[in-house]
Amino acid sequence: MTTPSNDAERIITSQPPPEPGSDLALPGEVMPNTLHLLPLTERPFFPAQSVPVLMNDTPWVDTIKAIGDTAHQLAGLVVVDTRDADQAQPRDFRLIGTAVRMHHPMRNSGKLQFIAEGLQRFRILEWISKAPPYLVRVEFPDDVLDEEEQLKAYGIAIINTLKDLMPLNPLYSEELKYFLNRFNPNEPSALTDFAASLTTASRDELQEVLETLDVLERMKKVLVLIKKELEVARLQVEIREQVEEKLSEQQRKFFLREQLKAIQKELGISKDDKTADIDRFKQRLEGLELPEAVQSRIDDELQKFSVLESGSPEYAVTRNYLDWMTGMPWGRYSEDNFDLDHARDILARDHDGLEDVKDRIIEFLAVGNLKGEVAGSILLLVGPPGVGKTSIGRSVADALGRRFYRFSLGGMRDEAEIKGHRRTYIGAMPGKFAQALKEAGVANPVIMLDEIDKIGASFHGDPASALLEVLDPEQNSEFLDHYLDVRLDLSKTLFICTANQLDTIPSPLLDRMEVIRLSGYITEEKVLIAKHHLWPRQLDKA
């Protein structure tokens, strides 16, 4: 063997290689009665084809050499009923294949490649060698050419369909030019085989065409296949045009929007997103009395935000931070209503029974009325589930005329839920109390801490310890949220906690609260609850 400069090996045989197309199988030409076989797995090879064939070096290199040593240098390409061609056994080979002339066999990187020039169908008669290189005795059956007028009509139909396909796929034009250089377009068998080779039909459909010796029947089958191909090609063109039209429309709208933005910016009519955000942040702060440290922090962040590029990772982080900072109710308070008669009416409207509890709450509000505020007070409502602890907290907020915000501490195990996540973390957010102030829109809401007896602890920290700072009147005026990184004044907030039992509440936390116990209801109170609350509610739902 010699090694050419392109690192591919030419397979040397004892016979000189023929030129492609120099010795086509013509009518009456003597064909050999034995052929060496090579397997195909994807689709059959047709006599009208001339394309490269690629296969593994092992175990077929000896077959290629044996073919090259013959005088005719013909091979038999046959479809096999197995996915792995290298493991094909004689029982896997179909009976009918195509005799091809092999040109320029090459070896490269463990692969074999040659140009296969299709010549004629053959049928396997007998296996001479049942191990590679496979050798079989064959016969070359003649095509059945009857009903010349119908053959001509079907030939015209096939040619017209191919003409319809040519504008839809440039590949068909190139293949048709090559076919016309080799064959007479009026030859029905060659025309039919050529048309079949162009289709993307399944292996079994194409093998059925190859095995059909009656040319008229073969033409009928192929015409159906290329008609399907035409419909598929038209659908592909239609889909491509729809996609291109949609993309063109989207691009046109994008360019128009960009031009409109540029024009509006020049005229001062509109601003870009960053400028609009900055103006929105500044507008939120109008009329608010911000602490000096908060004002300084917001000014610094606005300055940084103004020079950041919108594609920068820091851009979204800074924008979210400013959105939170400017959304907080700095210095915004609601006015308390200490009208005790009004409070009694609301408690009576929302709850039947619980007279001792109502008296305690009225007493609590009366003390607040004398002091002028209820700040610094933390109520703890203790009782079994379903006695109305949460609804009483809402009634207290209604009586005072304050906004109400509730969240549950049950199962909370992360200290960051209370004090917020630091901004360096992905998806960081402020703690629950900062969220409560922003949601309420005032700095003195009623915040209900539900199920404080079910708070937990984990390696993320102890939320109960973090609550000590929140519920301590001496410290909560300067509560530090880790996300906002500024001091929040929670001293004006009224905290109402609920629990089912006192045993699981840490003692330092319990000492900061005023405990109000709620017992169950007697039968008469349950009847009133059903009559005044449950029954009307069900009627409204119905």
Coordinates of C-alpha atoms in Angstrom, one line a residue:
M1 CA 0.0 0.0 0.0
T2 CA 1.1 3.6 -0.6
T3 CA 0.2 6.5 1.6
P4 CA -0.9 9.7 -0.3
S5 CA -0.1 13.1 1.3
N6 CA -3.7 13.6 2.5
D7 CA -3.3 10.8 5.1
A8 CA -5.9 8.6 3.2
E9 CA -4.9 5.2 1.9
R10 CA -5.7 4.1 -1.6
I11 CA -6.6 0.4 -1.7
I12 CA -4.3 -1.2 -4.2
T13 CA -5.8 -3.9 -6.4
S14 CA -4.5 -6.0 -9.3
Q15 CA -6.9 -4.3 -11.7
P16 CA -6.7 -0.7 -12.9
P17 CA -9.7 1.4 -11.7
P18 CA -12.3 2.2 -14.3
E19 CA -13.4 5.8 -15.0
P20 CA -16.9 6.7 -13.7
G21 CA -19.5 6.3 -16.3
S22 CA -17.1 4.7 -18.8
D23 CA -18.7 1.3 -18.8
L24 CA -22.5 1.5 -17.9
A25 CA -24.6 -1.6 -17.9
L26 CA -26.2 -1.6 -21.3
P27 CA -28.9 -3.9 -22.7
G28 CA -27.3 -7.2 -23.7
E29 CA -24.1 -6.5 -21.7
V30 CA -22.7 -9.6 -20.0
M31 CA -22.9 -9.3 -16.2
P32 CA -21.0 -11.6 -13.9
N33 CA -22.9 -14.5 -12.3
T34 CA -21.2 -14.0 -8.9
L35 CA -20.9 -10.9 -6.7
H36 CA -19.3 -9.9 -3.4
L37 CA -21.9 -8.3 -1.1
L38 CA -21.8 -5.2 1.0
P39 CA -24.6 -4.4 3.5
L40 CA -26.8 -1.3 3.7
T41 CA -28.9 -0.4 6.7
E42 CA -30.6 3.0 6.0
R43 CA -32.0 2.7 2.5
P44 CA -31.5 0.6 -0.7
F45 CA -29.3 1.6 -3.6
F46 CA -30.9 2.2 -7.0
P47 CA -29.4 1.5 -10.5
A48 CA -29.8 5.2 -11.4
Q49 CA -27.7 6.4 -8.5
S50 CA -24.0 7.3 -8.3
V51 CA -23.1 8.4 -4.7
P52 CA -20.3 7.9 -2.1
V53 CA -20.7 4.9 0.2
L54 CA -19.1 4.9 3.7
M55 CA -18.6 1.9 6.0
N56 CA -16.3 0.7 8.7
D57 CA -12.9 -0.6 7.9
T58 CA -13.5 -3.8 9.8
P59 CA -14.7 -6.3 8.6
W60 CA -15.2 -5.1 5.0
V61 CA -11.7 -4.2 3.9
D62 CA -11.1 -7.7 2.6
T63 CA -14.3 -7.6 0.7
I64 CA -13.2 -4.3 -1.0
K65 CA -9.9 -5.8 -1.9
A66 CA -11.6 -8.9 -3.3
I67 CA -13.9 -6.7 -5.4
G68 CA -11.0 -4.7 -6.7
D69 CA -9.2 -7.9 -7.8
T70 CA -12.0 -8.9 -10.1
A71 CA -12.0 -8.0 -13.7
H72 CA -15.4 -6.3 -13.6
Q73 CA -14.9 -4.6 -10.2
L74 CA -18.6 -4.9 -9.4
A75 CA -20.1 -5.2 -5.9
G76 CA -23.6 -6.0 -4.7
L77 CA -25.2 -3.5 -2.3
V78 CA -28.1 -5.1 -0.4
V79 CA -30.3 -3.9 2.4
V80 CA -29.9 -5.9 5.7
D81 CA -32.6 -6.4 8.4
T82 CA -30.3 -5.4 11.3
R83 CA -29.2 -2.1 12.7
D84 CA -25.5 -3.1 12.9
A85 CA -24.3 -3.7 9.4
D86 CA -20.9 -5.1 10.7
Q87 CA -22.8 -8.0 12.4
A88 CA -24.9 -8.8 9.4
Q89 CA -25.4 -12.5 8.7
P90 CA -26.6 -14.2 5.4
R91 CA -30.1 -14.5 6.8
D92 CA -30.3 -10.7 7.3
F93 CA -29.7 -9.9 3.6
R94 CA -32.7 -9.1 1.3
L95 CA -32.9 -11.2 -1.9
I96 CA -32.8 -8.3 -4.3
G97 CA -30.1 -5.6 -4.4
T98 CA -28.2 -3.5 -6.9
A99 CA -25.0 -4.2 -8.7
V100 CA -22.6 -1.2 -8.6
R101 CA -19.2 -0.4 -10.0
M102 CA -16.8 0.6 -7.4
H103 CA -14.6 3.7 -8.0
H104 CA -11.7 5.1 -6.0
P105 CA -11.8 3.0 -2.8
M106 CA -10.0 4.7 0.1
R107 CA -9.2 4.0 3.7
N108 CA -9.1 6.8 6.3
S109 CA -9.4 6.8 10.1
G110 CA -10.9 3.4 10.3
K111 CA -13.4 4.1 7.6
L112 CA -13.8 2.8 4.0
Q113 CA -15.2 5.1 1.3
F114 CA -15.8 4.6 -2.4
I115 CA -18.0 5.9 -5.2
A116 CA -20.8 3.5 -6.1
E117 CA -22.2 3.7 -9.6
G118 CA -25.5 1.9 -9.8
L119 CA -25.9 -0.5 -12.8
Q120 CA -28.6 -3.2 -12.5
R121 CA -30.8 -5.1 -10.1
F122 CA -29.8 -8.6 -9.2
R123 CA -31.4 -11.5 -7.2
I124 CA -29.4 -13.8 -4.9
L125 CA -29.6 -17.4 -5.9
E126 CA -27.0 -19.2 -3.8
W127 CA -24.5 -18.3 -1.0
I128 CA -21.0 -19.4 -2.0
S129 CA -19.3 -17.8 1.0
K130 CA -21.3 -17.3 4.2
A131 CA -18.5 -15.4 6.0
P132 CA -16.9 -12.1 5.0
P133 CA -16.1 -11.5 2.2
Y134 CA -19.5 -12.7 1.3
L135 CA -19.8 -14.2 -2.2
V136 CA -23.1 -15.2 -3.8
R137 CA -24.3 -16.5 -7.1
V138 CA -26.8 -14.1 -8.7
E139 CA -29.1 -13.6 -11.7
F140 CA -30.1 -10.3 -13.3
P141 CA -33.8 -10.3 -13.9
D142 CA -35.2 -8.3 -16.8
D143 CA -37.6 -5.4 -16.3
V144 CA -41.2 -6.1 -17.4
L145 CA -42.2 -3.4 -20.0
D146 CA -45.8 -3.7 -21.0
E147 CA -48.5 -1.2 -21.9
E148 CA -46.2 1.3 -23.6
E149 CA -48.8 4.1 -23.6
Q150 CA -49.4 3.9 -19.8
L151 CA -45.6 3.8 -19.3
K152 CA -45.3 7.0 -21.3
A153 CA -48.2 8.7 -19.4
Y154 CA -46.7 7.8 -16.0
G155 CA -43.3 8.9 -17.2
I156 CA -44.7 12.3 -18.1
A157 CA -46.4 12.5 -14.7
I158 CA -43.2 11.7 -12.9
I159 CA -41.2 14.3 -14.9
N160 CA -43.9 17.0 -14.3
T161 CA -43.8 16.2 -10.5
L162 CA -40.0 16.4 -10.5
K163 CA -40.3 19.8 -12.3
D164 CA -42.6 21.0 -9.6
L165 CA -40.1 19.8 -7.0
M166 CA -37.1 21.6 -8.5
P167 CA -38.0 25.2 -7.5
L168 CA -38.8 24.0 -4.0
N169 CA -35.4 22.3 -3.4
P170 CA -32.2 23.1 -5.3
L171 CA -30.9 19.6 -4.6
Y172 CA -33.4 18.2 -7.1
S173 CA -32.0 20.4 -9.9
E174 CA -28.4 19.2 -9.4
E175 CA -29.5 15.5 -9.3
L176 CA -31.6 15.9 -12.4
K177 CA -28.7 17.4 -14.3
Y178 CA -26.5 14.4 -13.4
F179 CA -29.3 12.0 -14.4
L180 CA -29.7 13.5 -17.8
N181 CA -26.0 13.2 -18.4
R182 CA -26.2 9.4 -17.8
F183 CA -29.6 8.3 -19.0
N184 CA -32.3 8.9 -21.5
P185 CA -35.3 10.6 -19.8
N186 CA -37.6 8.5 -22.0
E187 CA -36.3 5.3 -20.4
P188 CA -39.0 4.5 -17.9
S189 CA -37.0 2.1 -15.7
A190 CA -34.1 4.5 -15.1
L191 CA -36.4 7.4 -14.7
T192 CA -38.4 5.6 -12.0
D193 CA -35.4 4.5 -10.1
F194 CA -33.9 8.0 -10.2
A195 CA -37.1 9.5 -8.9
A196 CA -37.3 6.9 -6.1
S197 CA -33.7 7.7 -5.1
L198 CA -34.7 11.4 -4.5
T199 CA -37.4 10.7 -2.0
T200 CA -37.2 10.5 1.8
A201 CA -39.5 7.5 1.9
S202 CA -38.9 4.7 4.5
R203 CA -36.4 1.9 3.8
D204 CA -39.2 -0.7 3.4
E205 CA -41.1 1.5 0.9
L206 CA -38.0 2.0 -1.2
Q207 CA -37.0 -1.7 -1.0
E208 CA -40.5 -2.6 -2.2
V209 CA -39.8 -0.3 -5.2
L210 CA -36.5 -1.9 -5.9
E211 CA -38.0 -5.4 -5.8
T212 CA -40.8 -4.5 -8.2
L213 CA -39.8 -5.7 -11.7
D214 CA -42.9 -4.7 -13.5
V215 CA -42.0 -1.1 -14.5
L216 CA -45.5 0.1 -14.7
E217 CA -46.3 -1.0 -11.1
R218 CA -43.0 0.5 -10.1
M219 CA -43.9 3.8 -11.7
K220 CA -47.3 3.8 -9.8
K221 CA -45.5 3.3 -6.5
V222 CA -42.9 5.9 -7.2
L223 CA -45.4 8.5 -8.4
V224 CA -47.2 8.2 -5.0
L225 CA -43.9 8.7 -3.2
I226 CA -42.8 11.8 -5.1
K227 CA -46.3 13.3 -4.8
K228 CA -45.9 12.9 -1.0
E229 CA -42.5 14.5 -1.3
L230 CA -44.0 17.4 -3.2
E231 CA -46.6 18.0 -0.5
V232 CA -43.9 17.9 2.2
A233 CA -41.7 20.3 0.2
R234 CA -44.6 22.7 -0.2
L235 CA -45.4 22.5 3.5
Q236 CA -41.7 23.2 4.3
V237 CA -41.7 26.2 2.1
E238 CA -45.0 27.4 3.6
I239 CA -43.6 27.0 7.1
R240 CA -40.3 28.7 6.2
E241 CA -42.2 31.6 4.6
Q242 CA -44.4 32.0 7.7
V243 CA -41.4 32.0 10.0
E244 CA -39.5 34.4 7.8
E245 CA -42.5 36.7 7.6
K246 CA -43.0 36.6 11.4
L247 CA -39.3 37.3 11.9
S248 CA -39.4 40.1 9.4
E249 CA -42.4 41.6 11.1
Q250 CA -40.8 41.3 14.5
Q251 CA -37.6 42.9 13.2
R252 CA -39.6 45.7 11.5
K253 CA -41.5 46.4 14.7
F254 CA -38.3 46.3 16.7
F255 CA -36.6 48.8 14.5
L256 CA -39.6 51.0 14.5
R257 CA -39.8 50.9 18.3
E258 CA -36.1 51.8 18.5
Q259 CA -36.6 54.7 16.1
L260 CA -39.6 55.9 18.0
K261 CA -37.7 55.8 21.2
A262 CA -34.8 57.8 19.7
I263 CA -37.2 60.4 18.2
Q264 CA -39.1 60.7 21.5
K265 CA -35.9 61.1 23.4
E266 CA -34.7 63.8 21.1
L267 CA -38.0 65.6 21.5
G268 CA -38.0 65.1 25.3
I269 CA -41.3 63.2 25.1
S270 CA -40.1 60.0 26.7
K271 CA -37.1 58.6 28.5
D272 CA -35.2 55.4 28.5
D273 CA -36.0 52.7 31.1
K274 CA -33.2 53.7 33.5
T275 CA -34.2 57.4 33.5
A276 CA -37.8 56.4 34.0
D277 CA -36.9 54.2 37.0
I278 CA -34.8 57.0 38.5
D279 CA -37.6 59.5 38.2
R280 CA -40.1 57.0 39.6
F281 CA -37.8 56.4 42.6
K282 CA -37.4 60.1 43.3
Q283 CA -41.2 60.7 42.9
R284 CA -41.9 58.1 45.6
L285 CA -39.8 60.0 48.1
E286 CA -41.5 63.4 47.5
G287 CA -43.2 64.6 50.7
L288 CA -41.5 62.0 52.9
E289 CA -39.3 62.9 55.9
L290 CA -36.4 60.4 55.6
P291 CA -33.8 59.8 58.3
E292 CA -30.5 61.3 57.3
A293 CA -28.8 57.9 57.0
V294 CA -31.6 56.6 54.8
Q295 CA -31.5 59.7 52.5
S296 CA -27.7 59.4 52.2
R297 CA -27.9 55.7 51.3
I298 CA -30.6 56.3 48.7
D299 CA -28.6 59.1 47.1
D300 CA -25.5 56.9 46.9
E301 CA -27.4 54.1 45.3
L302 CA -29.1 56.4 42.8
Q303 CA -25.8 57.8 41.8
K304 CA -24.4 54.3 41.3
F305 CA -27.5 53.2 39.4
S306 CA -27.3 56.1 37.0
V307 CA -23.9 55.0 35.7
L308 CA -24.6 51.2 35.5
E309 CA -25.2 49.6 32.1
S310 CA -28.5 47.8 31.9
G311 CA -26.8 44.5 31.0
S312 CA -24.6 44.6 34.1
P313 CA -25.4 42.0 36.8
E314 CA -25.2 44.8 39.4
Y315 CA -27.9 46.7 37.5
A316 CA -30.8 44.5 38.5
V317 CA -29.5 44.1 42.1
T318 CA -29.3 47.9 42.6
R319 CA -32.7 48.5 40.9
N320 CA -34.4 46.0 43.2
Y321 CA -32.7 47.5 46.3
L322 CA -33.9 51.0 45.3
D323 CA -37.3 49.7 44.6
W324 CA -37.5 48.4 48.2
M325 CA -35.9 51.5 49.8
T326 CA -38.1 54.0 48.0
G327 CA -41.2 51.8 48.7
M328 CA -40.8 51.9 52.5
P329 CA -43.2 54.2 54.4
W330 CA -40.5 56.5 55.8
G331 CA -42.2 58.8 58.3
R332 CA -45.7 57.9 57.1
Y333 CA -48.1 57.1 60.0
S334 CA -51.9 56.5 60.3
E335 CA -53.8 58.3 63.0
D336 CA -55.0 56.2 66.0
N337 CA -58.7 56.1 66.9
F338 CA -59.1 55.7 70.7
D339 CA -62.9 55.9 70.7
L340 CA -63.7 53.1 73.2
D341 CA -67.4 52.9 72.2
H342 CA -66.3 52.4 68.6
A343 CA -63.9 49.7 69.7
R344 CA -66.7 47.9 71.7
D345 CA -69.0 48.0 68.6
I346 CA -66.4 46.4 66.4
L347 CA -65.6 43.7 68.9
A348 CA -69.3 43.0 69.4
R349 CA -69.9 42.9 65.6
D350 CA -67.1 40.5 64.9
H351 CA -67.3 38.2 68.0
D352 CA -70.0 36.7 70.2
G353 CA -69.0 35.8 73.8
L354 CA -65.5 36.3 75.1
E355 CA -66.6 39.1 77.3
D356 CA -63.6 38.9 79.6
V357 CA -61.3 39.0 76.6
K358 CA -63.1 42.0 75.2
D359 CA -62.9 43.8 78.6
R360 CA -59.1 43.2 78.6
I361 CA -58.7 44.7 75.1
I362 CA -60.9 47.7 76.0
E363 CA -58.8 48.1 79.1
F364 CA -55.6 47.9 76.9
L365 CA -57.0 50.6 74.6
A366 CA -58.1 52.8 77.5
V367 CA -54.5 52.8 78.8
G368 CA -53.3 53.7 75.3
N369 CA -55.8 56.5 75.2
L370 CA -54.5 57.9 78.5
K371 CA -50.9 57.6 77.3
G372 CA -51.7 58.9 73.8
E373 CA -50.2 55.8 72.1
V374 CA -50.2 52.0 72.3
A375 CA -46.6 51.8 71.1
G376 CA -44.3 49.4 73.0
S377 CA -47.1 47.0 73.8
I378 CA -47.1 43.4 72.7
L379 CA -50.2 41.4 73.2
L380 CA -50.1 37.6 73.3
L381 CA -53.5 35.8 72.7
V382 CA -53.3 32.2 74.0
G383 CA -56.0 29.6 73.4
P384 CA -56.9 26.5 71.5
P385 CA -57.3 26.5 67.8
G386 CA -60.5 28.0 66.4
V387 CA -61.4 30.4 69.3
G388 CA -60.9 33.5 67.2
K389 CA -57.4 34.7 68.1
T390 CA -56.5 35.9 64.6
S391 CA -59.8 37.6 64.0
I392 CA -59.6 39.4 67.4
G393 CA -56.2 40.9 66.2
R394 CA -57.9 42.1 63.0
S395 CA -60.7 43.7 65.1
V396 CA -58.1 45.5 67.2
A397 CA -56.6 47.0 64.1
D398 CA -60.0 48.0 62.8
A399 CA -60.8 49.6 66.1
L400 CA -57.6 51.7 66.1
G401 CA -58.0 52.5 62.4
R402 CA -54.6 51.0 61.6
R403 CA -53.4 48.8 58.7
F404 CA -53.2 45.1 59.5
Y405 CA -50.5 42.6 58.4
R406 CA -50.3 39.0 59.4
F407 CA -47.7 36.3 58.9
S408 CA -47.1 32.9 60.5
L409 CA -44.0 31.9 62.4
G410 CA -45.0 28.2 62.4
G411 CA -42.1 26.1 61.2
M412 CA -39.8 29.2 60.6
R413 CA -36.2 28.1 61.1
D414 CA -34.1 30.7 59.3
E415 CA -33.1 33.9 61.1
A416 CA -32.9 35.7 57.7
E417 CA -36.7 35.4 57.5
I418 CA -36.8 37.9 60.4
K419 CA -33.7 40.1 59.7
G420 CA -33.5 39.7 55.9
H421 CA -30.8 38.3 53.6
R422 CA -27.7 40.2 52.8
R423 CA -27.6 41.7 49.3
T424 CA -24.7 39.6 48.2
Y425 CA -26.9 36.5 48.0
I426 CA -28.8 35.6 44.9
G427 CA -32.5 36.2 45.3
A428 CA -32.0 38.2 48.6
M429 CA -35.0 39.9 50.1
P430 CA -35.8 42.0 53.2
G431 CA -37.1 40.3 56.3
K432 CA -40.8 39.8 57.2
F433 CA -41.0 43.1 59.2
A434 CA -39.6 45.2 56.4
Q435 CA -42.1 43.5 54.0
A436 CA -44.9 44.2 56.5
L437 CA -44.2 47.9 56.6
K438 CA -44.0 48.1 52.8
E439 CA -47.2 46.1 52.3
A440 CA -49.1 48.1 55.0
G441 CA -47.8 51.5 53.6
V442 CA -47.5 53.0 57.0
A443 CA -44.8 52.8 59.7
N444 CA -47.3 52.0 62.5
P445 CA -49.4 49.0 61.4
V446 CA -50.8 46.2 63.6
I447 CA -48.5 43.2 62.9
M448 CA -49.8 39.8 63.9
L449 CA -47.2 37.1 64.6
D450 CA -49.3 33.9 64.3
E451 CA -48.3 30.6 66.0
I452 CA -45.3 32.1 67.9
D453 CA -45.2 28.9 70.0
K454 CA -44.2 26.8 66.9
I455 CA -41.1 28.8 65.9
G456 CA -38.1 26.5 65.4
A457 CA -34.3 26.7 65.1
S458 CA -31.7 25.2 62.8
F459 CA -28.1 25.7 61.6
H460 CA -29.4 28.8 59.7
G461 CA -29.9 30.5 63.1
D462 CA -32.5 31.0 65.8
P463 CA -35.5 33.1 64.7
A464 CA -36.7 33.3 68.3
S465 CA -33.5 35.1 69.3
A466 CA -33.9 37.5 66.4
L467 CA -37.5 38.3 67.6
L468 CA -36.1 39.5 70.9
E469 CA -34.7 42.6 69.2
V470 CA -38.0 43.2 67.4
L471 CA -40.2 42.8 70.5
D472 CA -38.0 44.8 72.8
P473 CA -39.3 48.4 73.1
E474 CA -35.8 49.6 74.0
Q475 CA -34.3 48.2 70.8
N476 CA -36.9 48.0 68.1
S477 CA -36.7 51.7 67.3
E478 CA -33.4 50.9 65.6
F479 CA -34.1 47.5 64.1
L480 CA -31.4 46.6 61.5
D481 CA -32.6 44.7 58.4
H482 CA -29.7 43.0 56.7
Y483 CA -31.0 43.6 53.2
L484 CA -31.9 47.2 53.5
D485 CA -28.8 47.8 55.7
V486 CA -30.5 50.8 57.4
R487 CA -32.2 51.2 60.7
L488 CA -36.0 50.7 60.8
D489 CA -38.2 52.3 63.5
L490 CA -40.6 49.6 64.7
S491 CA -41.4 51.3 68.0
K492 CA -44.7 52.7 66.7
T493 CA -45.9 49.3 65.6
L494 CA -48.5 47.3 67.7
F495 CA -47.5 43.6 67.8
I496 CA -50.1 41.0 68.5
C497 CA -48.9 37.4 68.9
T498 CA -51.0 34.2 69.0
A499 CA -50.2 30.8 70.5
N500 CA -51.9 27.6 71.5
Q501 CA -49.7 27.1 74.5
L502 CA -47.0 28.9 76.5
D503 CA -44.6 26.0 77.3
T504 CA -42.7 26.2 74.0
I505 CA -42.2 30.0 74.0
P506 CA -38.7 31.0 75.2
S507 CA -38.9 32.8 78.6
P508 CA -37.1 36.0 77.5
L509 CA -39.6 36.3 74.7
L510 CA -42.6 35.6 76.9
D511 CA -41.5 38.2 79.5
R512 CA -41.9 40.9 76.9
M513 CA -45.6 40.1 76.2
E514 CA -49.0 40.8 77.9
V515 CA -50.8 37.5 78.0
I516 CA -54.6 37.4 77.3
R517 CA -56.1 33.9 77.5
L518 CA -59.0 32.8 75.3
S519 CA -61.0 29.8 76.5
G520 CA -63.5 27.9 74.5
Y521 CA -67.1 28.8 74.0
I522 CA -70.1 27.7 76.0
T523 CA -73.1 26.2 74.2
E524 CA -75.1 29.5 74.1
E525 CA -72.1 31.3 72.6
K526 CA -71.7 28.7 69.9
V527 CA -75.4 29.0 69.0
L528 CA -74.9 32.8 68.6
I529 CA -71.8 32.3 66.5
A530 CA -73.6 30.0 64.2
K531 CA -76.6 32.3 64.0
H532 CA -74.8 35.6 63.5
H533 CA -71.7 34.5 61.6
L534 CA -71.6 31.0 60.2
W535 CA -75.1 30.8 58.8
P536 CA -75.0 34.3 57.0
R537 CA -71.6 33.4 55.6
Q538 CA -73.0 30.2 54.1
L539 CA -76.0 32.0 52.7
D540 CA -73.7 34.5 51.0
K541 CA -71.6 31.7 49.4
A542 CA -74.8 30.0 48.2

